[in-house]
């Protein structure tokens, strides 16, 4: 069974309610038809009757709950919640109403915040920044977490590394400025994500262009410092660094470059030292090794909200909804 088939099965076993705010995009409805048919999640689609009628033509979305943000009986509740959460940032009832009806992602996050949905998926026709900003502003991080980050679940075909080709790569999507403390936090969250999505035990490599002091530079010190912080914060996680990618993945190289490391040569969770490295790294593996790259999945938010690539297919939306539903099952546990 592929990892996605097992995630869909997990999602079906305890169905969650996921909001799809992009009713202006036909792919939302193609995905919704499949999600409902397969029973992966209960769906709420936000849109006006005109948007729904125009873009759902040809798709059977019987069973989805349609919420018109202009006439929804819960609208005032969401405006009040928006003002409660953001009045210090200058949000008034008027501006709340305008933001919620111009950008349905705000509406979707407010539904989650008020307990009317378990998670949201957007980004087929919105940038990453515009997709995740409402979630950062309204849902905020989990207790004890300072930064949300984004990982990809990578499934590399015919691969003997990682867990038979399964990996978590992070941060590939969110944090433009990463210091040692943030890297350590990303390591802890990524280990949790690996376990949540694969069921396997994470082995976390903190990546660099140096292995165990083979090079000296502030960039190397940043990662080495992150390893120290992570060991103190998460003593139970198998984690090591700084490691070059080959030392992290290939047993013979790991043995040579970091002989005392339990992680070197066996890593399945790769924490990149910067967003550039993470973003370029996952795309290299996706394109050159023809790997499946599921994500970016956000980790560290108080409730699951996930982004899509603007080049996504309906099938990709189905996959991200399944992953969001699995995160929702475990939220708060
Ligand atoms: N974790 C938690 N909260 C955050 C984070 C974070 N990583 N980043 C910002 N916030 C909070 C801020 O504290 C702020 O809260 P407040 O309004 O209550 O004070 C709120 O989010 C908005 O923050 P800003 O800094 O004003 O938001 P901005 O829009 O500038 O930045 C964003 C946030 C969108 C995540 C930005 O960091 C970004 O654009 N990152 C890169 C995204 C990207 O382009 N990724 C690559 C493409 S994805 C791909 O290829 C798969």
Short mmCIF file of C-alpha atoms and ligand atoms in Angstrom, two decimals:
data_model
loop_
_atom_site.label_atom_id
_atom_site.label_comp_id
_atom_site.label_asym_id
_atom_site.label_seq_id
_atom_site.Cartn_x
_atom_site.Cartn_y
_atom_site.Cartn_z
CA UNK A 1 0.00 0.00 0.00
CA UNK A 2 1.41 3.45 -0.88
CA UNK A 3 1.83 5.97 1.90
CA UNK A 4 -1.04 8.03 0.44
CA UNK A 5 -3.38 5.03 0.39
CA UNK A 6 -2.59 4.36 4.03
CA UNK A 7 -3.17 8.04 4.95
CA UNK A 8 -6.53 7.99 3.16
CA UNK A 9 -7.48 4.83 5.07
CA UNK A 10 -6.50 6.54 8.33
CA UNK A 11 -8.56 9.63 7.44
CA UNK A 12 -11.64 7.50 6.63
CA UNK A 13 -11.45 5.68 9.97
CA UNK A 14 -12.31 8.85 11.94
CA UNK A 15 -13.81 11.39 9.53
CA UNK A 16 -13.00 15.05 10.11
CA UNK A 17 -14.55 18.20 8.63
CA UNK A 18 -12.25 20.10 6.28
CA UNK A 19 -13.01 23.51 4.73
CA UNK A 20 -12.15 24.28 1.12
CA UNK A 21 -12.34 28.05 0.54
CA UNK A 22 -11.36 28.09 -3.17
CA UNK A 23 -14.79 27.84 -4.80
CA UNK A 24 -13.46 30.07 -7.58
CA UNK A 25 -11.39 27.12 -8.86
CA UNK A 26 -12.83 24.07 -10.65
CA UNK A 27 -10.13 21.78 -9.21
CA UNK A 28 -11.74 22.27 -5.79
CA UNK A 29 -14.90 20.59 -7.07
CA UNK A 30 -13.11 17.82 -8.93
CA UNK A 31 -11.27 17.04 -5.67
CA UNK A 32 -14.44 17.40 -3.58
CA UNK A 33 -16.26 14.83 -5.73
CA UNK A 34 -13.46 12.30 -5.13
CA UNK A 35 -13.10 13.08 -1.39
CA UNK A 36 -16.84 12.62 -0.83
CA UNK A 37 -17.03 9.50 -3.00
CA UNK A 38 -14.12 7.87 -1.15
CA UNK A 39 -15.38 9.10 2.27
CA UNK A 40 -12.04 10.70 3.19
CA UNK A 41 -13.53 13.74 4.99
CA UNK A 42 -16.68 15.76 5.49
CA UNK A 43 -16.38 18.92 3.41
CA UNK A 44 -17.41 22.54 3.75
CA UNK A 45 -17.02 24.62 0.59
CA UNK A 46 -17.16 28.41 0.95
CA UNK A 47 -18.70 30.32 -1.93
CA UNK A 48 -21.63 32.25 -3.28
CA UNK A 49 -24.38 30.35 -5.14
CA UNK A 50 -23.03 31.84 -8.40
CA UNK A 51 -19.45 30.68 -7.73
CA UNK A 52 -20.63 27.22 -6.76
CA UNK A 53 -22.97 26.85 -9.75
CA UNK A 54 -20.37 28.08 -12.23
CA UNK A 55 -17.37 26.04 -11.07
CA UNK A 56 -19.01 22.82 -9.88
CA UNK A 57 -20.61 22.08 -13.26
CA UNK A 58 -20.11 18.43 -14.09
CA UNK A 59 -19.08 17.40 -10.58
CA UNK A 60 -21.21 15.60 -8.02
CA UNK A 61 -20.66 17.36 -4.69
CA UNK A 62 -23.76 15.98 -2.99
CA UNK A 63 -22.95 15.75 0.70
CA UNK A 64 -20.72 18.83 0.85
CA UNK A 65 -21.93 21.66 3.08
CA UNK A 66 -21.98 24.92 1.15
CA UNK A 67 -21.46 28.11 3.15
CA UNK A 68 -22.25 31.42 1.48
CA UNK A 69 -20.15 34.00 3.34
CA UNK A 70 -22.67 36.74 2.56
CA UNK A 71 -25.74 34.99 3.99
CA UNK A 72 -24.35 32.41 6.42
CA UNK A 73 -26.31 32.57 9.74
CA UNK A 74 -22.96 32.15 11.59
CA UNK A 75 -21.41 35.16 9.91
CA UNK A 76 -21.83 37.53 12.88
CA UNK A 77 -20.24 34.96 15.20
CA UNK A 78 -17.17 34.91 12.93
CA UNK A 79 -17.00 38.71 12.69
CA UNK A 80 -17.10 38.92 16.49
CA UNK A 81 -14.35 36.29 16.81
CA UNK A 82 -12.20 38.09 14.23
CA UNK A 83 -12.52 41.38 16.16
CA UNK A 84 -11.88 39.63 19.49
CA UNK A 85 -8.66 38.13 18.11
CA UNK A 86 -7.37 41.05 16.07
CA UNK A 87 -8.76 44.34 17.46
CA UNK A 88 -5.28 45.12 18.86
CA UNK A 89 -4.03 44.90 15.27
CA UNK A 90 -6.66 47.42 14.17
CA UNK A 91 -9.37 45.02 12.95
CA UNK A 92 -12.88 46.52 13.28
CA UNK A 93 -16.24 44.82 12.60
CA UNK A 94 -16.30 46.55 9.20
CA UNK A 95 -12.77 45.52 8.20
CA UNK A 96 -13.34 41.99 9.53
CA UNK A 97 -16.42 41.61 7.35
CA UNK A 98 -14.57 42.96 4.33
CA UNK A 99 -11.55 40.65 4.81
CA UNK A 100 -13.72 37.56 5.38
CA UNK A 101 -15.79 38.11 2.27
CA UNK A 102 -12.92 39.19 0.00
CA UNK A 103 -10.57 36.42 1.14
CA UNK A 104 -12.42 33.23 2.04
CA UNK A 105 -9.30 31.81 3.74
CA UNK A 106 -10.05 34.18 6.64
CA UNK A 107 -13.58 32.75 6.73
CA UNK A 108 -12.22 29.20 6.70
CA UNK A 109 -9.81 29.91 9.58
CA UNK A 110 -12.59 31.51 11.62
CA UNK A 111 -14.76 28.41 11.09
CA UNK A 112 -11.86 26.33 12.46
CA UNK A 113 -11.28 28.70 15.36
CA UNK A 114 -14.98 28.60 16.33
CA UNK A 115 -15.03 24.79 16.26
CA UNK A 116 -17.20 24.53 13.13
CA UNK A 117 -14.46 22.75 11.16
CA UNK A 118 -11.36 20.70 11.97
CA UNK A 119 -8.98 22.04 9.34
CA UNK A 120 -8.64 23.88 6.03
CA UNK A 121 -6.86 23.42 2.70
CA UNK A 122 -6.22 26.20 0.19
CA UNK A 123 -3.56 27.45 -2.22
CA UNK A 124 -4.59 26.08 -5.64
CA UNK A 125 -5.10 29.68 -6.74
CA UNK A 126 -3.48 31.66 -3.90
CA UNK A 127 0.23 32.14 -3.05
CA UNK A 128 1.77 30.38 -0.05
CA UNK A 129 1.99 33.69 1.83
CA UNK A 130 -1.67 34.53 1.22
CA UNK A 131 -2.75 31.02 2.15
CA UNK A 132 -0.93 30.77 5.44
CA UNK A 133 -1.06 34.38 6.70
CA UNK A 134 -4.73 34.11 7.87
CA UNK A 135 -3.86 30.90 9.74
CA UNK A 136 -0.81 32.49 11.38
CA UNK A 137 -2.88 35.50 12.41
CA UNK A 138 -6.03 33.73 13.62
CA UNK A 139 -5.11 30.19 14.64
CA UNK A 140 -1.58 30.88 15.90
CA UNK A 141 0.94 28.29 17.01
CA UNK A 142 0.44 25.33 19.36
CA UNK A 143 1.33 26.06 22.98
CA UNK A 144 5.11 26.11 23.45
CA UNK A 145 5.85 26.52 19.73
CA UNK A 146 7.28 29.79 18.42
CA UNK A 147 7.25 29.19 14.64
CA UNK A 148 5.16 27.34 12.13
CA UNK A 149 7.23 25.49 9.54
CA UNK A 150 6.43 23.47 6.42
CA UNK A 151 7.51 19.95 5.59
CA UNK A 152 7.18 17.61 2.65
CA UNK A 153 6.53 13.91 3.04
CA UNK A 154 8.78 12.49 0.33
CA UNK A 155 8.22 9.06 -1.18
CA UNK A 156 11.22 8.17 -3.34
CA UNK A 157 10.76 5.18 -5.64
CA UNK A 158 13.28 2.28 -5.55
CA UNK A 159 15.23 3.89 -2.74
CA UNK A 160 17.11 2.04 -0.03
CA UNK A 161 17.65 5.15 2.10
CA UNK A 162 15.39 6.61 4.79
CA UNK A 163 12.53 4.24 5.62
CA UNK A 164 12.50 2.46 2.25
CA UNK A 165 12.43 5.80 0.48
CA UNK A 166 10.11 7.61 2.92
CA UNK A 167 11.35 10.90 4.37
CA UNK A 168 10.24 14.12 6.00
CA UNK A 169 12.07 17.20 4.63
CA UNK A 170 11.78 20.53 6.53
CA UNK A 171 11.57 23.53 6.51
CA UNK A 172 10.83 23.76 2.80
CA UNK A 173 8.12 26.39 2.84
CA UNK A 174 7.85 29.01 5.56
CA UNK A 175 10.72 30.49 7.59
CA UNK A 176 12.98 32.87 5.74
CA UNK A 177 15.20 33.58 8.76
CA UNK A 178 16.28 30.49 10.64
CA UNK A 179 18.49 30.63 13.72
CA UNK A 180 19.67 27.74 15.91
CA UNK A 181 16.66 27.83 18.26
CA UNK A 182 14.24 27.75 15.32
CA UNK A 183 16.17 24.89 13.67
CA UNK A 184 15.97 22.89 16.89
CA UNK A 185 12.22 23.51 17.10
CA UNK A 186 11.78 22.47 13.45
CA UNK A 187 13.68 19.26 14.27
CA UNK A 188 11.27 18.42 17.13
CA UNK A 189 8.18 19.13 15.03
CA UNK A 190 9.55 17.20 12.05
CA UNK A 191 10.24 14.15 14.18
CA UNK A 192 6.63 14.30 15.40
CA UNK A 193 5.39 14.66 11.81
CA UNK A 194 7.44 11.67 10.61
CA UNK A 195 5.90 9.52 13.32
CA UNK A 196 2.39 10.85 12.71
CA UNK A 197 2.42 10.26 8.96
CA UNK A 198 4.51 7.11 8.56
CA UNK A 199 4.13 5.37 11.92
CA UNK A 200 7.91 4.85 11.91
CA UNK A 201 10.56 6.02 14.38
CA UNK A 202 12.18 9.30 13.30
CA UNK A 203 15.96 9.59 12.90
CA UNK A 204 16.69 13.26 12.44
CA UNK A 205 19.73 14.64 10.60
CA UNK A 206 20.54 18.33 10.96
CA UNK A 207 22.05 19.04 7.57
CA UNK A 208 25.02 21.20 6.67
CA UNK A 209 27.94 21.24 4.24
CA UNK A 210 30.08 20.02 7.14
CA UNK A 211 30.07 16.74 9.09
CA UNK A 212 31.01 16.92 12.77
CA UNK A 213 33.31 19.92 12.48
CA UNK A 214 34.90 19.10 9.11
CA UNK A 215 34.39 22.75 8.10
CA UNK A 216 34.41 25.94 10.17
CA UNK A 217 31.99 28.78 9.48
CA UNK A 218 29.16 30.62 11.24
CA UNK A 219 26.68 28.61 9.11
CA UNK A 220 28.14 25.37 10.49
CA UNK A 221 28.16 26.69 14.05
CA UNK A 222 24.46 27.59 13.65
CA UNK A 223 23.57 23.95 12.91
CA UNK A 224 25.92 22.52 15.57
CA UNK A 225 24.34 24.86 18.13
CA UNK A 226 20.86 23.72 17.00
CA UNK A 227 21.89 20.10 17.62
CA UNK A 228 22.88 20.98 21.21
CA UNK A 229 19.56 22.78 21.82
CA UNK A 230 17.57 19.92 20.29
CA UNK A 231 19.37 17.31 22.42
CA UNK A 232 18.48 19.28 25.55
CA UNK A 233 14.86 19.89 24.50
CA UNK A 234 14.14 16.46 23.02
CA UNK A 235 16.39 13.92 24.74
CA UNK A 236 14.26 11.02 23.47
CA UNK A 237 14.53 11.85 19.78
CA UNK A 238 17.30 10.17 17.77
CA UNK A 239 18.93 13.24 16.28
CA UNK A 240 22.42 14.17 15.16
CA UNK A 241 24.44 16.75 13.24
CA UNK A 242 25.85 18.67 11.78
CA UNK A 243 25.91 16.18 8.91
CA UNK A 244 26.40 16.42 5.16
CA UNK A 245 23.62 14.84 3.15
CA UNK A 246 25.68 11.79 2.11
CA UNK A 247 26.76 11.22 5.71
CA UNK A 248 23.13 11.42 6.79
CA UNK A 249 21.82 8.95 4.20
CA UNK A 250 24.50 6.49 3.11
CA UNK A 251 25.60 3.97 5.78
CA UNK A 252 29.21 3.64 4.47
CA UNK A 253 29.67 7.42 4.32
CA UNK A 254 28.02 7.91 7.71
CA UNK A 255 30.38 5.31 9.20
CA UNK A 256 33.36 7.16 7.73
CA UNK A 257 32.37 10.74 8.55
CA UNK A 258 30.49 10.27 11.83
CA UNK A 259 31.45 6.83 13.17
CA UNK A 260 29.87 7.32 16.60
CA UNK A 261 26.52 8.50 15.28
CA UNK A 262 23.39 6.34 15.42
CA UNK A 263 21.67 8.63 12.93
CA UNK A 264 24.43 9.03 10.32
CA UNK A 265 23.75 6.72 7.39
CA UNK A 266 20.19 6.01 8.58
CA UNK A 267 18.36 9.37 8.64
CA UNK A 268 14.73 9.55 7.56
CA UNK A 269 13.97 13.10 8.72
CA UNK A 270 16.09 15.81 7.11
CA UNK A 271 16.23 19.28 8.63
CA UNK A 272 17.72 21.77 6.19
CA UNK A 273 19.79 24.73 7.43
CA UNK A 274 17.81 27.35 5.46
CA UNK A 275 14.61 27.79 3.46
CA UNK A 276 16.66 28.02 0.26
CA UNK A 277 18.28 24.65 0.91
CA UNK A 278 14.99 23.02 1.95
CA UNK A 279 12.94 24.37 -0.93
CA UNK A 280 15.57 23.58 -3.57
CA UNK A 281 16.33 20.22 -1.95
CA UNK A 282 12.79 18.84 -2.09
CA UNK A 283 12.30 20.02 -5.68
CA UNK A 284 15.57 18.35 -6.77
CA UNK A 285 14.48 15.03 -5.31
CA UNK A 286 10.95 15.41 -6.68
CA UNK A 287 12.14 16.15 -10.21
CA UNK A 288 15.34 14.12 -10.57
CA UNK A 289 14.37 11.06 -8.53
CA UNK A 290 10.70 11.27 -9.64
CA UNK A 291 9.67 11.25 -5.98
CA UNK A 292 6.16 11.98 -4.74
CA UNK A 293 6.32 15.18 -2.67
CA UNK A 294 3.27 15.57 -0.44
CA UNK A 295 2.96 19.05 1.03
CA UNK A 296 3.94 21.57 2.09
CA UNK A 297 2.24 20.42 5.27
CA UNK A 298 2.32 22.99 8.03
CA UNK A 299 3.53 21.89 11.45
CA UNK A 300 3.27 23.84 14.69
CA UNK A 301 -0.13 25.48 14.06
CA UNK A 302 -2.81 25.09 16.72
CA UNK A 303 -5.13 23.57 14.10
CA UNK A 304 -4.28 21.97 10.76
CA UNK A 305 -4.27 24.28 7.76
CA UNK A 306 -2.40 23.33 4.63
CA UNK A 307 -1.21 24.89 1.44
CA UNK A 308 -1.34 23.60 -2.14
CA UNK A 309 0.91 24.28 -5.07
CA UNK A 310 -0.72 26.51 -7.68
CA UNK A 311 0.22 23.90 -10.26
CA UNK A 312 -1.63 21.19 -8.33
CA UNK A 313 -4.02 18.66 -9.79
CA UNK A 314 -7.33 17.68 -8.17
CA UNK A 315 -5.66 14.45 -6.99
CA UNK A 316 -3.08 16.53 -5.07
CA UNK A 317 -5.90 18.37 -3.27
CA UNK A 318 -7.40 15.01 -2.30
CA UNK A 319 -4.03 13.97 -0.83
CA UNK A 320 -3.52 17.18 1.15
CA UNK A 321 -7.09 16.94 2.50
CA UNK A 322 -6.35 13.38 3.69
CA UNK A 323 -3.16 14.59 5.41
CA UNK A 324 -5.00 17.52 7.00
CA UNK A 325 -7.67 15.15 8.29
CA UNK A 326 -5.00 12.90 9.83
CA UNK A 327 -3.41 15.92 11.52
CA UNK A 328 -6.86 16.92 12.81
CA UNK A 329 -7.35 13.46 14.35
CA UNK A 330 -4.22 13.99 16.41
CA UNK A 331 -4.63 17.72 17.13
CA UNK A 332 -4.70 18.40 20.84
CA UNK A 333 -3.61 14.84 21.73
N1 LIG B 1 5.25 31.01 12.66
C1 LIG B 1 4.29 31.56 13.44
N2 LIG B 1 3.81 32.80 13.23
C2 LIG B 1 4.34 33.51 12.21
C3 LIG B 1 5.35 33.00 11.37
C4 LIG B 1 5.80 31.68 11.63
N3 LIG B 1 6.74 31.07 10.89
N4 LIG B 1 5.66 33.95 10.45
C5 LIG B 1 4.88 35.01 10.70
N5 LIG B 1 4.08 34.74 11.77
C6 LIG B 1 3.04 35.59 12.35
C7 LIG B 1 3.56 36.94 12.76
O1 LIG B 1 4.02 36.90 14.09
C8 LIG B 1 2.35 37.81 12.58
O2 LIG B 1 1.50 37.68 13.69
P1 LIG B 1 0.68 38.97 14.19
O3 LIG B 1 0.04 39.60 12.98
O4 LIG B 1 -0.31 38.42 15.17
O5 LIG B 1 1.70 39.88 14.82
C9 LIG B 1 1.61 37.19 11.41
O6 LIG B 1 2.10 35.85 11.31
C10 LIG B 1 1.89 37.89 10.13
O7 LIG B 1 3.30 38.00 10.04
P2 LIG B 1 4.02 38.92 9.01
O8 LIG B 1 5.49 38.82 9.21
O9 LIG B 1 3.37 40.26 8.96
O10 LIG B 1 3.55 38.16 7.73
P3 LIG B 1 4.24 38.04 6.42
O11 LIG B 1 3.13 37.96 5.49
O12 LIG B 1 5.23 39.05 6.13
O13 LIG B 1 5.06 36.64 6.55
C11 LIG B 1 4.89 34.42 5.74
C12 LIG B 1 4.57 35.40 6.88
C13 LIG B 1 3.81 34.54 4.71
C14 LIG B 1 4.87 33.01 6.24
C15 LIG B 1 6.31 34.72 5.16
O14 LIG B 1 7.27 34.33 6.08
C16 LIG B 1 6.59 34.08 3.84
O15 LIG B 1 6.13 34.57 2.81
N6 LIG B 1 7.39 32.97 3.85
C17 LIG B 1 7.86 32.34 2.62
C18 LIG B 1 6.74 31.59 1.96
C19 LIG B 1 7.18 31.13 0.63
O16 LIG B 1 7.16 31.88 -0.34
N7 LIG B 1 7.64 29.84 0.56
C20 LIG B 1 8.20 29.26 -0.60
C21 LIG B 1 7.17 28.74 -1.53
S1 LIG B 1 6.32 27.35 -0.93
C22 LIG B 1 6.76 26.05 -1.96
O17 LIG B 1 7.54 26.13 -2.85
C23 LIG B 1 6.16 24.80 -1.65
#
